[in-house]
PDB file of C-alpha atoms in Angstrom:
ATOM      1  CA  MET A   1     -16.838  31.255   0.264  1.00 49.00           C
ATOM      2  CA  ALA A   2     -17.892  28.108  -1.557  1.00 48.00           C
ATOM      3  CA  GLU A   3     -20.205  30.126  -3.786  1.00 51.00           C
ATOM      4  CA  ALA A   4     -17.317  32.481  -4.697  1.00 47.00           C
ATOM      5  CA  ILE A   5     -15.046  29.546  -5.637  1.00 42.00           C
ATOM      6  CA  GLN A   6     -17.813  27.988  -7.759  1.00 49.00           C
ATOM      7  CA  ALA A   7     -18.459  31.315  -9.506  1.00 48.00           C
ATOM      8  CA  SER A   8     -14.736  31.689 -10.251  1.00 48.00           C
ATOM      9  CA  ALA A   9     -14.580  28.174 -11.709  1.00 46.00           C
ATOM     10  CA  VAL A  10     -17.586  28.832 -13.946  1.00 44.00           C
ATOM     11  CA  GLU A  11     -16.024  32.109 -15.115  1.00 52.00           C
ATOM     12  CA  GLY A  12     -12.775  30.255 -15.947  1.00 47.00           C
ATOM     13  CA  GLU A  13     -14.659  27.665 -17.975  1.00 48.00           C
ATOM     14  CA  ASP A  14     -16.408  30.418 -19.921  1.00 51.00           C
ATOM     15  CA  ARG A  15     -13.070  32.052 -20.730  1.00 48.00           C
ATOM     16  CA  ALA A  16     -11.646  28.715 -21.856  1.00 43.00           C
ATOM     17  CA  ARG A  17     -14.582  28.191 -24.240  1.00 48.00           C
ATOM     18  CA  GLU A  18     -14.167  31.687 -25.688  1.00 47.00           C
ATOM     19  CA  ASN A  19     -10.368  31.411 -26.080  1.00 47.00           C
ATOM     20  CA  PRO A  20      -9.151  27.792 -26.033  1.00 45.00           C
ATOM     21  CA  ASN A  21      -5.534  28.941 -26.565  1.00 47.00           C
ATOM     22  CA  ALA A  22      -5.534  31.356 -23.602  1.00 44.00           C
ATOM     23  CA  ASP A  23      -3.553  28.962 -21.383  1.00 45.00           C
ATOM     24  CA  GLN A  24      -1.113  28.050 -24.157  1.00 44.00           C
ATOM     25  CA  HIS A  25       2.519  28.750 -23.366  1.00 46.00           C
ATOM     26  CA  PRO A  26       3.784  31.836 -25.233  1.00 45.00           C
ATOM     27  CA  LYS A  27       6.538  29.844 -26.948  1.00 44.00           C
ATOM     28  CA  ASP A  28       3.995  27.269 -28.151  1.00 45.00           C
ATOM     29  CA  ALA A  29       1.863  30.058 -29.561  1.00 42.00           C
ATOM     30  CA  GLU A  30       4.851  31.461 -31.425  1.00 44.00           C
ATOM     31  CA  ARG A  31       5.560  28.111 -33.064  1.00 49.00           C
ATOM     32  CA  GLY A  32       2.162  28.070 -34.741  1.00 48.00           C
ATOM     33  CA  PRO A  33       0.456  24.907 -36.005  1.00 54.00           C
ATOM     34  CA  SER A  34       2.358  21.634 -35.972  1.00 63.00           C
ATOM     35  CA  VAL A  35       4.149  20.699 -39.178  1.00 62.00           C
ATOM     36  CA  PHE A  36       2.310  17.371 -39.041  1.00 67.00           C
ATOM     37  CA  ALA A  37      -0.974  19.270 -39.481  1.00 76.00           C
ATOM     38  CA  LEU A  38       0.092  20.618 -42.891  1.00 81.00           C
ATOM     39  CA  GLN A  39      -2.358  19.833 -45.655  1.00 87.00           C
ATOM     40  CA  LEU A  40      -0.162  18.537 -48.468  1.00 91.00           C
ATOM     41  CA  ALA A  41      -1.163  19.011 -52.090  1.00 92.00           C
ATOM     42  CA  THR A  42      -2.715  16.241 -54.154  1.00 92.00           C
ATOM     43  CA  LEU A  43      -0.573  15.885 -57.255  1.00 94.00           C
ATOM     44  CA  ARG A  44      -1.283  15.043 -60.894  1.00 94.00           C
ATOM     45  CA  PRO A  45       0.924  12.889 -63.171  1.00 94.00           C
ATOM     46  CA  SER A  46       1.772  15.964 -65.272  1.00 94.00           C
ATOM     47  CA  ASP A  47       3.178  17.908 -62.307  1.00 96.00           C
ATOM     48  CA  PRO A  48       6.771  16.555 -62.513  1.00 96.00           C
ATOM     49  CA  ILE A  49       7.015  17.825 -66.098  1.00 96.00           C
ATOM     50  CA  ARG A  50       5.809  21.242 -64.954  1.00 96.00           C
ATOM     51  CA  TRP A  51       8.407  21.276 -62.170  1.00 96.00           C
ATOM     52  CA  LEU A  52      11.130  20.607 -64.744  1.00 96.00           C
ATOM     53  CA  GLN A  53       9.810  23.410 -66.948  1.00 96.00           C
ATOM     54  CA  LEU A  54       9.925  25.818 -64.010  1.00 96.00           C
ATOM     55  CA  GLY A  55      13.417  24.572 -63.155  1.00 95.00           C
ATOM     56  CA  TRP A  56      14.579  25.261 -66.706  1.00 96.00           C
ATOM     57  CA  GLN A  57      13.130  28.781 -66.514  1.00 95.00           C
ATOM     58  CA  ASP A  58      15.009  29.443 -63.262  1.00 95.00           C
ATOM     59  CA  PHE A  59      18.222  28.143 -64.833  1.00 95.00           C
ATOM     60  CA  GLN A  60      17.787  30.592 -67.714  1.00 94.00           C
ATOM     61  CA  ARG A  61      17.248  33.471 -65.272  1.00 93.00           C
ATOM     62  CA  CYS A  62      20.452  32.804 -63.311  1.00 92.00           C
ATOM     63  CA  PRO A  63      22.692  30.697 -65.601  1.00 92.00           C
ATOM     64  CA  ARG A  64      25.982  31.567 -63.880  1.00 93.00           C
ATOM     65  CA  ILE A  65      24.728  30.162 -60.571  1.00 93.00           C
ATOM     66  CA  GLY A  66      23.413  27.065 -62.311  1.00 92.00           C
ATOM     67  CA  LEU A  67      26.623  26.429 -64.237  1.00 93.00           C
ATOM     68  CA  PHE A  68      28.706  26.732 -61.059  1.00 93.00           C
ATOM     69  CA  TYR A  69      26.712  23.957 -59.410  1.00 92.00           C
ATOM     70  CA  GLY A  70      26.651  22.060 -62.693  1.00 91.00           C
ATOM     71  CA  LEU A  71      30.455  22.002 -62.567  1.00 91.00           C
ATOM     72  CA  CYS A  72      30.201  20.526 -59.071  1.00 87.00           C
ATOM     73  CA  PHE A  73      27.963  17.733 -60.382  1.00 86.00           C
ATOM     74  CA  PHE A  74      30.369  17.232 -63.286  1.00 88.00           C
ATOM     75  CA  ALA A  75      33.238  16.776 -60.809  1.00 85.00           C
ATOM     76  CA  MET A  76      31.152  14.305 -58.778  1.00 80.00           C
ATOM     77  CA  GLY A  77      30.574  12.272 -61.927  1.00 77.00           C
ATOM     78  CA  HIS A  78      34.288  11.984 -62.615  1.00 75.00           C
ATOM     79  CA  ALA A  79      34.900  11.071 -58.981  1.00 74.00           C
ATOM     80  CA  LEU A  80      32.404   8.232 -59.417  1.00 71.00           C
ATOM     81  CA  LEU A  81      34.273   7.129 -62.556  1.00 72.00           C
ATOM     82  CA  ALA A  82      37.522   7.037 -60.599  1.00 72.00           C
ATOM     83  CA  VAL A  83      35.859   4.831 -57.981  1.00 66.00           C
ATOM     84  CA  PHE A  84      34.659   2.479 -60.726  1.00 64.00           C
ATOM     85  CA  GLN A  85      38.188   2.128 -62.041  1.00 64.00           C
ATOM     86  CA  ASN A  86      39.677   1.337 -58.631  1.00 65.00           C
ATOM     87  CA  ALA A  87      36.883  -0.242 -56.519  1.00 59.00           C
ATOM     88  CA  PRO A  88      33.965  -1.409 -58.711  1.00 58.00           C
ATOM     89  CA  ALA A  89      32.117  -2.998 -55.794  1.00 55.00           C
ATOM     90  CA  TYR A  90      31.463   0.458 -54.346  1.00 58.00           C
ATOM     91  CA  VAL A  91      30.103   2.029 -57.525  1.00 59.00           C
ATOM     92  CA  LEU A  92      26.402   1.357 -57.001  1.00 56.00           C
ATOM     93  CA  ALA A  93      26.570   2.273 -53.337  1.00 56.00           C
ATOM     94  CA  LEU A  94      28.528   5.466 -53.959  1.00 60.00           C
ATOM     95  CA  SER A  95      26.167   6.424 -56.766  1.00 60.00           C
ATOM     96  CA  ALA A  96      23.842   7.198 -53.880  1.00 56.00           C
ATOM     97  CA  GLY A  97      26.162  10.136 -53.327  1.00 58.00           C
ATOM     98  CA  PHE A  98      24.078  11.924 -55.939  1.00 59.00           C
ATOM     99  CA  LEU A  99      21.051  11.276 -53.773  1.00 57.00           C
ATOM    100  CA  LEU A 100      22.961  12.080 -50.587  1.00 63.00           C
ATOM    101  CA  MET A 101      25.169  15.017 -51.613  1.00 69.00           C
ATOM    102  CA  GLY A 102      22.987  16.259 -54.452  1.00 70.00           C
ATOM    103  CA  PRO A 103      20.185  17.777 -52.352  1.00 73.00           C
ATOM    104  CA  PHE A 104      22.695  19.479 -50.029  1.00 76.00           C
ATOM    105  CA  LEU A 105      24.700  20.765 -52.979  1.00 79.00           C
ATOM    106  CA  CYS A 106      21.421  22.057 -54.426  1.00 83.00           C
ATOM    107  CA  LEU A 107      20.844  24.277 -51.398  1.00 88.00           C
ATOM    108  CA  GLY A 108      22.283  27.173 -53.372  1.00 89.00           C
ATOM    109  CA  LEU A 109      19.918  26.437 -56.251  1.00 92.00           C
ATOM    110  CA  TYR A 110      16.961  26.322 -53.839  1.00 92.00           C
ATOM    111  CA  ASP A 111      18.030  29.705 -52.527  1.00 91.00           C
ATOM    112  CA  ALA A 112      18.206  31.147 -56.057  1.00 92.00           C
ATOM    113  CA  SER A 113      14.759  29.769 -56.961  1.00 93.00           C
ATOM    114  CA  LYS A 114      13.310  31.094 -53.716  1.00 92.00           C
ATOM    115  CA  ALA A 115      14.749  34.532 -54.457  1.00 91.00           C
ATOM    116  CA  ILE A 116      13.230  34.496 -57.943  1.00 91.00           C
ATOM    117  CA  GLN A 117       9.853  33.339 -56.669  1.00 87.00           C
ATOM    118  CA  THR A 118       9.512  35.476 -53.543  1.00 82.00           C
ATOM    119  CA  HIS A 119      11.670  38.481 -54.512  1.00 77.00           C
ATOM    120  CA  ASP A 120      13.025  38.624 -50.930  1.00 75.00           C
ATOM    121  CA  HIS A 121      16.580  39.070 -52.233  1.00 75.00           C
ATOM    122  CA  ARG A 122      18.492  39.171 -55.484  1.00 80.00           C
ATOM    123  CA  PRO A 123      19.774  35.744 -56.587  1.00 83.00           C
ATOM    124  CA  SER A 124      23.548  35.644 -56.415  1.00 83.00           C
ATOM    125  CA  LEU A 125      26.287  33.044 -56.163  1.00 85.00           C
ATOM    126  CA  ARG A 126      27.481  34.509 -52.874  1.00 85.00           C
ATOM    127  CA  ALA A 127      24.014  34.260 -51.306  1.00 84.00           C
ATOM    128  CA  SER A 128      23.597  30.713 -52.630  1.00 83.00           C
ATOM    129  CA  LEU A 129      26.891  29.609 -51.078  1.00 84.00           C
ATOM    130  CA  GLN A 130      25.709  30.886 -47.673  1.00 84.00           C
ATOM    131  CA  ALA A 131      22.215  29.368 -47.847  1.00 82.00           C
ATOM    132  CA  TRP A 132      23.177  26.543 -45.467  1.00 78.00           C
ATOM    133  CA  ARG A 133      24.293  28.783 -42.601  1.00 81.00           C
ATOM    134  CA  PRO A 134      20.913  29.648 -40.958  1.00 83.00           C
ATOM    135  CA  THR A 135      20.028  25.953 -40.577  1.00 82.00           C
ATOM    136  CA  LYS A 136      23.474  24.349 -40.338  1.00 81.00           C
ATOM    137  CA  GLY A 137      22.626  22.421 -37.140  1.00 84.00           C
ATOM    138  CA  THR A 138      19.473  20.876 -38.554  1.00 85.00           C
ATOM    139  CA  MET A 139      21.152  20.197 -41.894  1.00 81.00           C
ATOM    140  CA  GLY A 140      23.972  18.440 -40.064  1.00 81.00           C
ATOM    141  CA  ILE A 141      21.543  16.146 -38.236  1.00 84.00           C
ATOM    142  CA  PHE A 142      19.703  15.310 -41.440  1.00 82.00           C
ATOM    143  CA  ALA A 143      22.978  14.693 -43.291  1.00 77.00           C
ATOM    144  CA  GLY A 144      24.000  12.303 -40.528  1.00 80.00           C
ATOM    145  CA  VAL A 145      20.840  10.252 -40.974  1.00 79.00           C
ATOM    146  CA  LEU A 146      21.373  10.018 -44.732  1.00 76.00           C
ATOM    147  CA  LEU A 147      25.037   9.152 -44.206  1.00 75.00           C
ATOM    148  CA  ILE A 148      24.043   6.181 -42.049  1.00 80.00           C
ATOM    149  CA  LEU A 149      21.763   4.957 -44.841  1.00 75.00           C
ATOM    150  CA  GLU A 150      24.626   5.422 -47.311  1.00 72.00           C
ATOM    151  CA  LEU A 151      27.006   3.370 -45.152  1.00 73.00           C
ATOM    152  CA  LEU A 152      24.421   0.603 -44.783  1.00 78.00           C
ATOM    153  CA  TRP A 153      23.962   0.582 -48.550  1.00 71.00           C
ATOM    154  CA  GLY A 154      27.720   0.278 -49.066  1.00 69.00           C
ATOM    155  CA  ARG A 155      27.944  -2.608 -46.602  1.00 73.00           C
ATOM    156  CA  ALA A 156      25.003  -4.403 -48.222  1.00 75.00           C
ATOM    157  CA  SER A 157      26.621  -4.008 -51.669  1.00 69.00           C
ATOM    158  CA  LEU A 158      29.858  -5.559 -50.438  1.00 70.00           C
ATOM    159  CA  VAL A 159      27.961  -8.467 -48.905  1.00 75.00           C
ATOM    160  CA  VAL A 160      26.192  -9.163 -52.203  1.00 72.00           C
ATOM    161  CA  PHE A 161      29.529  -9.083 -54.047  1.00 68.00           C
ATOM    162  CA  ALA A 162      31.199 -11.334 -51.464  1.00 69.00           C
ATOM    163  CA  VAL A 163      28.419 -13.915 -51.611  1.00 70.00           C
ATOM    164  CA  THR A 164      28.488 -14.029 -55.436  1.00 67.00           C
ATOM    165  CA  PHE A 165      32.202 -13.828 -56.276  1.00 65.00           C
ATOM    166  CA  ASN A 166      35.080 -15.617 -54.587  1.00 61.00           C
ATOM    167  CA  THR A 167      37.398 -12.750 -55.506  1.00 57.00           C
ATOM    168  CA  MET A 168      36.630  -9.171 -56.465  1.00 56.00           C
ATOM    169  CA  PRO A 169      36.439  -9.019 -60.286  1.00 56.00           C
ATOM    170  CA  SER A 170      38.838  -6.651 -62.040  1.00 55.00           C
ATOM    171  CA  THR A 171      37.537  -3.611 -63.895  1.00 52.00           C
ATOM    172  CA  GLU A 172      38.388  -5.150 -67.275  1.00 55.00           C
ATOM    173  CA  LYS A 173      36.464  -8.347 -66.559  1.00 59.00           C
ATOM    174  CA  LEU A 174      33.628  -6.773 -64.575  1.00 59.00           C
ATOM    175  CA  LEU A 175      31.144  -6.152 -67.397  1.00 58.00           C
ATOM    176  CA  PRO A 176      31.479  -9.617 -69.019  1.00 63.00           C
ATOM    177  CA  GLN A 177      31.010 -11.278 -65.643  1.00 61.00           C
ATOM    178  CA  LEU A 178      27.970  -9.173 -64.801  1.00 61.00           C
ATOM    179  CA  ILE A 179      26.182  -9.965 -68.076  1.00 63.00           C
ATOM    180  CA  ASN A 180      27.023 -13.651 -67.809  1.00 64.00           C
ATOM    181  CA  PRO A 181      23.710 -15.599 -67.533  1.00 67.00           C
ATOM    182  CA  GLU A 182      25.202 -17.517 -64.614  1.00 69.00           C
ATOM    183  CA  ASN A 183      25.222 -14.290 -62.583  1.00 66.00           C
ATOM    184  CA  ILE A 184      21.603 -13.294 -63.232  1.00 75.00           C
ATOM    185  CA  GLY A 185      20.822 -13.930 -59.566  1.00 72.00           C
ATOM    186  CA  PHE A 186      23.536 -11.456 -58.577  1.00 70.00           C
ATOM    187  CA  LEU A 187      22.143  -8.778 -60.882  1.00 74.00           C
ATOM    188  CA  ILE A 188      18.620  -9.207 -59.544  1.00 78.00           C
ATOM    189  CA  THR A 189      19.753  -9.169 -55.903  1.00 77.00           C
ATOM    190  CA  TYR A 190      22.077  -6.208 -56.435  1.00 73.00           C
ATOM    191  CA  THR A 191      19.352  -4.224 -58.189  1.00 77.00           C
ATOM    192  CA  ILE A 192      16.761  -4.965 -55.496  1.00 82.00           C
ATOM    193  CA  VAL A 193      19.145  -4.028 -52.663  1.00 78.00           C
ATOM    194  CA  GLY A 194      20.215  -0.841 -54.439  1.00 76.00           C
ATOM    195  CA  GLY A 195      16.629   0.038 -55.304  1.00 79.00           C
ATOM    196  CA  LEU A 196      15.474  -0.361 -51.707  1.00 83.00           C
ATOM    197  CA  PHE A 197      18.163   1.927 -50.297  1.00 80.00           C
ATOM    198  CA  ALA A 198      17.853   4.466 -53.122  1.00 79.00           C
ATOM    199  CA  GLY A 199      14.085   4.543 -52.649  1.00 84.00           C
ATOM    200  CA  LEU A 200      14.419   5.022 -48.898  1.00 85.00           C
ATOM    201  CA  ILE A 201      16.853   7.922 -49.352  1.00 83.00           C
ATOM    202  CA  PHE A 202      14.632   9.498 -52.009  1.00 86.00           C
ATOM    203  CA  ILE A 203      11.428   9.190 -49.958  1.00 89.00           C
ATOM    204  CA  THR A 204      13.088  10.667 -46.882  1.00 88.00           C
ATOM    205  CA  SER A 205      14.816  13.578 -48.606  1.00 85.00           C
ATOM    206  CA  VAL A 206      12.755  14.481 -51.685  1.00 89.00           C
ATOM    207  CA  ILE A 207      11.399  17.723 -50.144  1.00 91.00           C
ATOM    208  CA  SER A 208      13.105  17.689 -46.732  1.00 90.00           C
ATOM    209  CA  ILE A 209      16.091  19.914 -47.422  1.00 89.00           C
ATOM    210  CA  PRO A 210      14.242  22.750 -49.196  1.00 92.00           C
ATOM    211  CA  MET A 211      11.678  22.567 -46.399  1.00 92.00           C
ATOM    212  CA  ILE A 212      14.354  22.902 -43.706  1.00 91.00           C
ATOM    213  CA  MET A 213      15.871  25.864 -45.529  1.00 90.00           C
ATOM    214  CA  ASP A 214      12.534  27.582 -46.136  1.00 90.00           C
ATOM    215  CA  ARG A 215      10.588  26.926 -42.941  1.00 88.00           C
ATOM    216  CA  LYS A 216      13.496  26.418 -40.470  1.00 88.00           C
ATOM    217  CA  THR A 217      11.769  23.233 -39.303  1.00 87.00           C
ATOM    218  CA  ASP A 218      13.530  20.376 -37.525  1.00 89.00           C
ATOM    219  CA  ALA A 219      15.039  17.390 -39.342  1.00 88.00           C
ATOM    220  CA  VAL A 220      12.535  14.824 -38.052  1.00 89.00           C
ATOM    221  CA  SER A 221       9.499  16.873 -39.043  1.00 89.00           C
ATOM    222  CA  ALA A 222      10.961  17.566 -42.487  1.00 90.00           C
ATOM    223  CA  GLY A 223      11.772  13.903 -43.068  1.00 90.00           C
ATOM    224  CA  LEU A 224       8.331  12.741 -41.966  1.00 91.00           C
ATOM    225  CA  THR A 225       6.658  15.391 -44.129  1.00 93.00           C
ATOM    226  CA  SER A 226       8.639  14.112 -47.101  1.00 93.00           C
ATOM    227  CA  ILE A 227       7.519  10.555 -46.334  1.00 93.00           C
ATOM    228  CA  ARG A 228       3.902  11.775 -45.996  1.00 93.00           C
ATOM    229  CA  ALA A 229       4.121  13.445 -49.400  1.00 94.00           C
ATOM    230  CA  CYS A 230       5.318  10.216 -51.013  1.00 94.00           C
ATOM    231  CA  LEU A 231       2.672   8.076 -49.295  1.00 93.00           C
ATOM    232  CA  GLN A 232      -0.078  10.534 -50.251  1.00 93.00           C
ATOM    233  CA  ASN A 233       1.026  10.708 -53.899  1.00 94.00           C
ATOM    234  CA  PRO A 234       2.925   7.442 -54.544  1.00 94.00           C
ATOM    235  CA  GLY A 235       2.362   7.319 -58.298  1.00 95.00           C
ATOM    236  CA  VAL A 236       3.402  10.898 -58.998  1.00 96.00           C
ATOM    237  CA  MET A 237       6.436  10.724 -56.712  1.00 95.00           C
ATOM    238  CA  LEU A 238       7.453   7.477 -58.421  1.00 94.00           C
ATOM    239  CA  ILE A 239       7.273   9.304 -61.755  1.00 95.00           C
ATOM    240  CA  TRP A 240       9.354  12.153 -60.300  1.00 95.00           C
ATOM    241  CA  GLY A 241      11.994   9.758 -58.981  1.00 92.00           C
ATOM    242  CA  ALA A 242      12.102   7.877 -62.296  1.00 93.00           C
ATOM    243  CA  LEU A 243      12.469  11.142 -64.227  1.00 94.00           C
ATOM    244  CA  ILE A 244      15.386  12.223 -62.046  1.00 91.00           C
ATOM    245  CA  THR A 245      17.072   8.824 -62.476  1.00 87.00           C
ATOM    246  CA  VAL A 246      16.637   8.758 -66.254  1.00 92.00           C
ATOM    247  CA  LEU A 247      17.744  12.363 -66.759  1.00 92.00           C
ATOM    248  CA  ILE A 248      20.852  11.947 -64.609  1.00 86.00           C
ATOM    249  CA  GLY A 249      21.644   8.640 -66.309  1.00 85.00           C
ATOM    250  CA  LEU A 250      21.412  10.224 -69.765  1.00 89.00           C
ATOM    251  CA  ALA A 251      23.399  13.263 -68.621  1.00 88.00           C
ATOM    252  CA  MET A 252      26.256  10.983 -67.539  1.00 81.00           C
ATOM    253  CA  LEU A 253      26.628   9.344 -70.949  1.00 79.00           C
ATOM    254  CA  PRO A 254      28.561  12.058 -72.847  1.00 74.00           C
ATOM    255  CA  VAL A 255      31.487  12.119 -70.373  1.00 81.00           C
ATOM    256  CA  PHE A 256      29.180  13.630 -67.711  1.00 84.00           C
ATOM    257  CA  LEU A 257      28.880  16.878 -69.665  1.00 88.00           C
ATOM    258  CA  GLY A 258      25.090  16.766 -69.468  1.00 89.00           C
ATOM    259  CA  LEU A 259      25.298  17.238 -65.708  1.00 89.00           C
ATOM    260  CA  LEU A 260      26.356  20.842 -66.322  1.00 91.00           C
ATOM    261  CA  ILE A 261      22.748  21.570 -67.311  1.00 93.00           C
ATOM    262  CA  VAL A 262      20.651  18.675 -66.010  1.00 92.00           C
ATOM    263  CA  GLY A 263      21.992  18.888 -62.441  1.00 90.00           C
ATOM    264  CA  PRO A 264      21.027  22.514 -61.770  1.00 93.00           C
ATOM    265  CA  VAL A 265      17.711  22.215 -63.646  1.00 95.00           C
ATOM    266  CA  ILE A 266      16.710  19.298 -61.399  1.00 93.00           C
ATOM    267  CA  GLY A 267      17.841  21.314 -58.361  1.00 92.00           C
ATOM    268  CA  HIS A 268      15.640  24.264 -59.325  1.00 94.00           C
ATOM    269  CA  ALA A 269      12.788  21.880 -60.154  1.00 95.00           C
ATOM    270  CA  THR A 270      13.040  20.274 -56.705  1.00 94.00           C
ATOM    271  CA  TRP A 271      12.380  23.664 -55.125  1.00 94.00           C
ATOM    272  CA  HIS A 272       9.210  24.033 -57.199  1.00 95.00           C
ATOM    273  CA  ALA A 273       8.179  20.482 -56.284  1.00 95.00           C
ATOM    274  CA  TYR A 274       8.510  21.403 -52.601  1.00 95.00           C
ATOM    275  CA  ARG A 275       6.605  24.676 -53.082  1.00 94.00           C
ATOM    276  CA  HIS A 276       3.809  22.816 -54.830  1.00 95.00           C
ATOM    277  CA  ILE A 277       3.545  19.991 -52.298  1.00 95.00           C
ATOM    278  CA  VAL A 278       3.864  22.020 -49.073  1.00 91.00           C
ATOM    279  CA  PRO A 279       1.594  25.070 -48.598  1.00 79.00           C
ATOM    280  CA  MET A 280       3.301  28.420 -48.569  1.00 73.00           C
ATOM    281  CA  GLN A 281       4.456  29.657 -45.189  1.00 59.00           C
ATOM    282  CA  THR A 282       2.330  32.359 -43.607  1.00 48.00           C
ATOM    283  CA  GLU A 283       3.081  34.624 -40.701  1.00 41.00           C
ATOM    284  CA  GLY A 284       3.222  32.766 -37.437  1.00 42.00           C
ATOM    285  CA  SER A 285       3.649  29.374 -39.046  1.00 43.00           C
ATOM    286  CA  ALA A 286       6.498  27.105 -38.090  1.00 40.00           C
TER     287      ALA A 286
END
């Protein structure tokens, strides 16, 4: 009896060596390799320019879709202007709305770029407007995390204003007071606080949302993959973030009209950035 048990144990060990995944739960096998095991691409400084070129090409292929979302960005710009005229203390914090709402609004643009690249369906405005539905639960969780960061940013901005000014400056007197040399400490503090929150939102979300849409992964894994991408390629991702900031800033100057083109081009380019950084999904992958 003892010899039979020993022989069975040896046979089991041999099977385990030949097929180490034999005892894996079927659901675990279906999930494939962990998202944390993804080998992310090593980027070059010229890659952000190439992403923008690809984004421009996608915009030219489906201009009606791009212009629809460009109008949405245009409306967001005028909403920000209205906030400036009525509550200037919230302007810098609410400008993060472009970082917060922008990637979610770009879901339709990601869908159009994916359709162009993979040919799995014809790009259309209707399909782009429904791109959020398959992952609405995960998108909701991720939006909640970014919303918390946005609220913290708004609170920090108000604190900086309250510490610097006894009363909230009016819109007419805001610019002269801000450029007053006596308030240089306020400008430095405000910029640092805004930069920290904007950087945190960017690092967390730069490729998260297209990844959730494409791979149906969970919000935590997508966010951590985005952070990994930034830590692995800090210089290139800094260039990418600076390019986005400069382009959006310039697009806002002529009464926000530039956002009609720049907004959707950046949205398409973000899809190509994600596709470059994260390896293409294969069968059985998560």
